[in-house]
mmCIF file of C-alpha atoms and ligand atoms in Angstrom:
data_model
loop_
_atom_site.group_PDB
_atom_site.id
_atom_site.type_symbol
_atom_site.label_atom_id
_atom_site.label_comp_id
_atom_site.label_asym_id
_atom_site.label_seq_id
_atom_site.Cartn_x
_atom_site.Cartn_y
_atom_site.Cartn_z
ATOM 1 C CA MET A 1 48.008 103.177 102.035
ATOM 2 C CA ALA A 2 49.910 105.279 104.558
ATOM 3 C CA GLU A 3 48.677 108.788 105.185
ATOM 4 C CA LYS A 4 50.497 111.340 103.062
ATOM 5 C CA THR A 5 52.151 113.787 105.425
ATOM 6 C CA ALA A 6 55.421 115.665 105.706
ATOM 7 C CA THR A 7 56.708 112.929 107.999
ATOM 8 C CA THR A 8 55.826 109.949 105.799
ATOM 9 C CA LEU A 9 57.394 111.438 102.703
ATOM 10 C CA SER A 10 60.056 109.353 100.949
ATOM 11 C CA LEU A 11 63.450 111.012 100.965
ATOM 12 C CA ILE A 12 64.710 109.788 97.615
ATOM 13 C CA GLY A 13 66.338 112.907 96.189
ATOM 14 C CA GLY A 14 69.887 112.065 97.185
ATOM 15 C CA ALA A 15 70.320 115.655 98.397
ATOM 16 C CA LEU A 16 68.470 117.574 101.072
ATOM 17 C CA CYS A 17 67.556 120.397 98.679
ATOM 18 C CA LEU A 18 65.934 117.902 96.280
ATOM 19 C CA ASP A 19 64.008 116.235 99.081
ATOM 20 C CA PHE A 20 62.784 119.716 99.964
ATOM 21 C CA VAL A 21 61.704 120.385 96.366
ATOM 22 C CA ASN A 22 59.986 116.975 96.465
ATOM 23 C CA THR A 23 57.578 118.096 99.183
ATOM 24 C CA VAL A 24 55.122 118.643 96.329
ATOM 25 C CA GLU A 25 53.891 115.717 94.276
ATOM 26 C CA ASP A 26 52.981 115.991 90.606
ATOM 27 C CA TYR A 27 54.441 119.497 90.490
ATOM 28 C CA ARG A 28 53.426 120.147 86.924
ATOM 29 C CA SER A 29 49.926 118.753 87.115
ATOM 30 C CA GLU A 30 46.837 120.892 87.619
ATOM 31 C CA SER A 31 46.394 119.646 91.141
ATOM 32 C CA PRO A 32 49.790 119.071 92.751
ATOM 33 C CA TYR A 33 49.711 117.445 96.180
ATOM 34 C CA GLU A 34 51.141 119.772 98.827
ATOM 35 C CA TYR A 35 52.899 118.218 101.843
ATOM 36 C CA LEU A 36 53.835 121.491 103.533
ATOM 37 C CA THR A 37 50.759 123.504 104.351
ATOM 38 C CA ASN A 38 52.079 125.615 107.241
ATOM 39 C CA PHE A 39 55.132 126.250 109.393
ATOM 40 C CA ALA A 40 54.410 123.251 111.640
ATOM 41 C CA ASP A 41 54.590 120.948 108.590
ATOM 42 C CA LEU A 42 57.876 122.558 107.653
ATOM 43 C CA ALA A 43 59.292 121.907 111.140
ATOM 44 C CA SER A 44 58.034 118.289 111.132
ATOM 45 C CA TRP A 45 59.583 117.746 107.732
ATOM 46 C CA GLY A 46 62.836 119.312 108.982
ATOM 47 C CA HIS A 47 62.994 116.671 111.685
ATOM 48 C CA HIS A 48 61.976 113.908 109.284
ATOM 49 C CA ALA A 49 64.726 114.985 106.859
ATOM 50 C CA GLY A 50 67.294 115.053 109.651
ATOM 51 C CA VAL A 51 68.040 118.774 109.843
ATOM 52 C CA LEU A 52 66.276 119.500 113.140
ATOM 53 C CA THR A 53 66.395 117.470 116.312
ATOM 54 C CA SER A 54 62.962 116.424 117.525
ATOM 55 C CA GLN A 55 63.360 118.836 120.429
ATOM 56 C CA LEU A 56 64.198 121.780 118.177
ATOM 57 C CA ALA A 57 61.375 120.928 115.762
ATOM 58 C CA GLN A 58 58.995 120.870 118.720
ATOM 59 C CA GLU A 59 60.328 124.158 120.111
ATOM 60 C CA LEU A 60 60.113 125.909 116.751
ATOM 61 C CA THR A 61 56.543 124.690 116.292
ATOM 62 C CA GLU A 62 55.628 126.082 119.706
ATOM 63 C CA THR A 63 57.388 129.382 118.967
ATOM 64 C CA ALA A 64 55.582 129.588 115.628
ATOM 65 C CA ALA A 65 52.214 129.051 117.320
ATOM 66 C CA GLY A 66 52.887 132.118 119.461
ATOM 67 C CA ARG A 67 54.272 134.238 116.607
ATOM 68 C CA ARG A 68 51.809 133.529 113.839
ATOM 69 C CA GLU A 69 52.605 136.426 111.546
ATOM 70 C CA GLU A 70 56.308 135.719 111.576
ATOM 71 C CA ALA A 71 55.685 131.976 111.106
ATOM 72 C CA ALA A 72 53.435 132.709 108.114
ATOM 73 C CA ARG A 73 56.139 134.927 106.647
ATOM 74 C CA ILE A 74 58.839 132.256 107.036
ATOM 75 C CA TYR A 75 56.482 129.650 105.580
ATOM 76 C CA GLN A 76 55.900 131.919 102.581
ATOM 77 C CA CYS A 77 59.642 132.389 102.297
ATOM 78 C CA ALA A 78 60.163 128.605 102.296
ATOM 79 C CA PHE A 79 57.426 128.199 99.711
ATOM 80 C CA GLU A 80 59.033 130.769 97.398
ATOM 81 C CA LEU A 81 62.466 129.273 97.927
ATOM 82 C CA ARG A 82 61.128 125.837 96.999
ATOM 83 C CA SER A 83 59.516 127.157 93.816
ATOM 84 C CA ALA A 84 62.721 128.954 92.861
ATOM 85 C CA LEU A 85 64.804 125.839 93.526
ATOM 86 C CA TYR A 86 62.430 123.741 91.449
ATOM 87 C CA ARG A 87 62.746 126.151 88.519
ATOM 88 C CA VAL A 88 66.538 126.377 88.851
ATOM 89 C CA PHE A 89 66.860 122.563 88.791
ATOM 90 C CA ALA A 90 64.220 122.167 86.070
ATOM 91 C CA ALA A 91 66.176 124.633 83.926
ATOM 92 C CA GLN A 92 69.341 122.643 84.589
ATOM 93 C CA LEU A 93 67.619 119.472 83.368
ATOM 94 C CA ILE A 94 67.198 121.054 79.941
ATOM 95 C CA SER A 95 70.588 122.817 80.044
ATOM 96 C CA ARG A 96 69.056 126.248 80.409
ATOM 97 C CA LYS A 97 70.177 129.184 82.534
ATOM 98 C CA PRO A 98 68.010 129.910 85.577
ATOM 99 C CA ARG A 99 65.675 132.863 85.775
ATOM 100 C CA ALA A 100 67.519 135.904 87.081
ATOM 101 C CA ASP A 101 65.023 136.500 89.896
ATOM 102 C CA ASP A 102 65.272 132.880 91.070
ATOM 103 C CA LEU A 103 69.048 133.032 91.173
ATOM 104 C CA ALA A 104 68.955 136.404 92.930
ATOM 105 C CA MET A 105 66.669 135.003 95.606
ATOM 106 C CA LEU A 106 68.779 131.909 96.078
ATOM 107 C CA ASN A 107 71.892 134.061 96.422
ATOM 108 C CA GLU A 108 70.215 136.313 98.945
ATOM 109 C CA ARG A 109 69.183 133.334 101.072
ATOM 110 C CA LEU A 110 72.649 131.853 100.659
ATOM 111 C CA GLY A 111 74.215 135.061 101.973
ATOM 112 C CA GLU A 112 72.001 134.905 105.060
ATOM 113 C CA ALA A 113 72.701 131.229 105.629
ATOM 114 C CA LEU A 114 76.457 131.492 105.187
ATOM 115 C CA SER A 115 76.656 134.415 107.600
ATOM 116 C CA ARG A 116 75.297 131.975 110.216
ATOM 117 C CA GLY A 117 77.366 128.977 109.133
ATOM 118 C CA ARG A 118 80.082 127.764 111.472
ATOM 119 C CA LEU A 119 82.356 124.716 111.653
ATOM 120 C CA LYS A 120 82.954 122.396 114.537
ATOM 121 C CA PRO A 121 85.312 119.448 114.811
ATOM 122 C CA THR A 122 84.021 115.916 115.284
ATOM 123 C CA GLU A 123 86.159 112.861 115.944
ATOM 124 C CA ASP A 124 87.882 112.807 112.570
ATOM 125 C CA HIS A 125 86.607 115.747 110.550
ATOM 126 C CA TYR A 126 84.511 118.900 110.777
ATOM 127 C CA VAL A 127 80.827 119.564 110.363
ATOM 128 C CA TRP A 128 78.741 122.631 109.651
ATOM 129 C CA TYR A 129 76.384 124.035 112.182
ATOM 130 C CA TRP A 130 74.230 127.162 112.222
ATOM 131 C CA LYS A 131 74.743 129.834 114.789
ATOM 132 C CA SER A 132 71.295 131.159 115.525
ATOM 133 C CA GLU A 133 68.980 131.740 118.418
ATOM 134 C CA ALA A 134 67.001 128.659 119.428
ATOM 135 C CA ASP A 135 63.756 130.439 118.510
ATOM 136 C CA ASP A 136 64.974 131.636 115.106
ATOM 137 C CA LEU A 137 62.296 130.243 112.787
ATOM 138 C CA VAL A 138 64.237 130.854 109.596
ATOM 139 C CA GLN A 139 67.097 128.546 110.645
ATOM 140 C CA ILE A 140 65.313 125.619 109.027
ATOM 141 C CA LEU A 141 66.107 127.116 105.622
ATOM 142 C CA TYR A 142 69.870 127.401 106.173
ATOM 143 C CA PRO A 143 70.816 123.734 105.592
ATOM 144 C CA ILE A 144 68.484 123.540 102.604
ATOM 145 C CA VAL A 145 70.085 126.539 100.953
ATOM 146 C CA ARG A 146 73.541 125.223 101.673
ATOM 147 C CA SER A 147 72.606 121.842 100.196
ATOM 148 C CA ALA A 148 71.414 123.597 97.027
ATOM 149 C CA ALA A 149 74.665 125.548 96.750
ATOM 150 C CA ASP A 150 76.664 122.324 97.267
ATOM 151 C CA LEU A 151 74.727 120.443 94.606
ATOM 152 C CA LEU A 152 74.794 123.264 92.074
ATOM 153 C CA THR A 153 78.589 123.466 92.375
ATOM 154 C CA SER A 154 79.187 119.710 92.363
ATOM 155 C CA ASP A 155 79.818 117.106 89.652
ATOM 156 C CA ARG A 156 76.717 115.324 90.886
ATOM 157 C CA LEU A 157 74.612 117.984 89.207
ATOM 158 C CA ALA A 158 75.248 116.201 85.903
ATOM 159 C CA ARG A 159 73.278 113.263 87.357
ATOM 160 C CA LEU A 160 70.225 115.330 88.187
ATOM 161 C CA SER A 161 67.150 113.580 86.896
ATOM 162 C CA GLU A 162 63.378 113.683 87.108
ATOM 163 C CA CYS A 163 60.809 110.959 87.726
ATOM 164 C CA VAL A 164 58.881 110.518 84.491
ATOM 165 C CA GLU A 165 55.707 109.824 86.479
ATOM 166 C CA CYS A 166 55.538 112.342 89.310
ATOM 167 C CA GLY A 167 58.191 114.921 88.489
ATOM 168 C CA TRP A 168 60.211 114.414 91.661
ATOM 169 C CA LEU A 169 63.868 115.257 91.294
ATOM 170 C CA PHE A 170 66.724 112.966 92.236
ATOM 171 C CA ILE A 171 70.392 112.302 91.684
ATOM 172 C CA ASP A 172 70.606 109.282 89.423
ATOM 173 C CA MET A 173 73.584 107.281 90.645
ATOM 174 C CA SER A 174 72.764 104.232 88.501
ATOM 175 C CA LYS A 175 75.561 103.058 86.252
ATOM 176 C CA ASN A 176 73.977 103.998 82.929
ATOM 177 C CA ARG A 177 71.900 106.833 84.308
ATOM 178 C CA SER A 178 68.885 104.758 83.462
ATOM 179 C CA ARG A 179 66.733 105.413 86.498
ATOM 180 C CA ARG A 180 63.320 106.561 85.281
ATOM 181 C CA TRP A 181 61.335 106.701 88.474
ATOM 182 C CA CYS A 182 61.664 108.184 91.940
ATOM 183 C CA SER A 183 60.916 104.709 93.255
ATOM 184 C CA MET A 184 60.158 101.426 91.597
ATOM 185 C CA GLY A 185 57.654 100.640 94.350
ATOM 186 C CA VAL A 186 55.462 103.658 93.697
ATOM 187 C CA CYS A 187 55.952 105.328 90.322
ATOM 188 C CA GLY A 188 57.498 102.298 88.608
ATOM 189 C CA ASN A 189 54.442 100.267 89.525
ATOM 190 C CA ARG A 190 52.118 103.096 88.581
ATOM 191 C CA ALA A 191 53.631 103.194 85.084
ATOM 192 C CA LYS A 192 53.473 99.406 84.754
ATOM 193 C CA ALA A 193 49.859 99.286 85.861
ATOM 194 C CA ARG A 194 48.967 101.940 83.308
ATOM 195 C CA ARG A 195 50.740 100.073 80.506
ATOM 196 C CA HIS A 196 48.987 96.889 81.537
ATOM 197 C CA TYR A 197 45.619 98.658 81.517
ATOM 198 C CA GLN A 198 46.316 100.186 78.096
ATOM 199 C CA ARG A 199 47.330 96.849 76.608
ATOM 200 C CA LYS A 200 44.225 95.207 77.986
ATOM 201 C CA HIS A 201 42.110 98.071 76.716
ATOM 202 C CA ASP A 202 43.724 97.859 73.248
ATOM 203 C CA VAL A 203 42.982 94.124 73.050
ATOM 204 C CA GLU A 204 39.373 94.538 74.131
ATOM 205 C CA SER A 205 38.556 97.494 71.907
HETATM 206 ZN ZN1 LIG B 301 57.818 109.430 90.962
#
């Protein structure tokens, strides 16, 4: 089985913010698996998820190595943002309002991100980019926060769903909203194997 790292992680969320939330596996279990253990992991994941060029990811990792305290602070910030996003989306899944402190934090980060957001034309439309210094470590959070704001204000939010096995979040675009697992290959098979084992066990006991 492939090594579980920030750069081998499946990006199945259907939105960047969900892929970010999905950098923990088995969120609700007693021993969740953590893919992001420091700023360097965060930068590698940022490249893997397509929000940082490999050069920028490399530069930010080098900057972080020389500015450890700041890098630890931004990592902590990312960690808290991810927890808040998880709770906001988990609340949405059961049609609840988010916690006030989670929403306040998301709004604060959104304010920072939007103040750096700019538009530039491409061939036939425009794209966002983030005006920040090349060594600005926090820039990795801007696209994530924007993705969360986009999803929370979009019709696609109604299709938010959760893997019944591992708790990963995704946008269920299936016709009948019948997708149960993050991926058939991993969690679908895990569930099948367990059912098979249980049936066998029931017969033998
Ligand atoms: Zn799963």
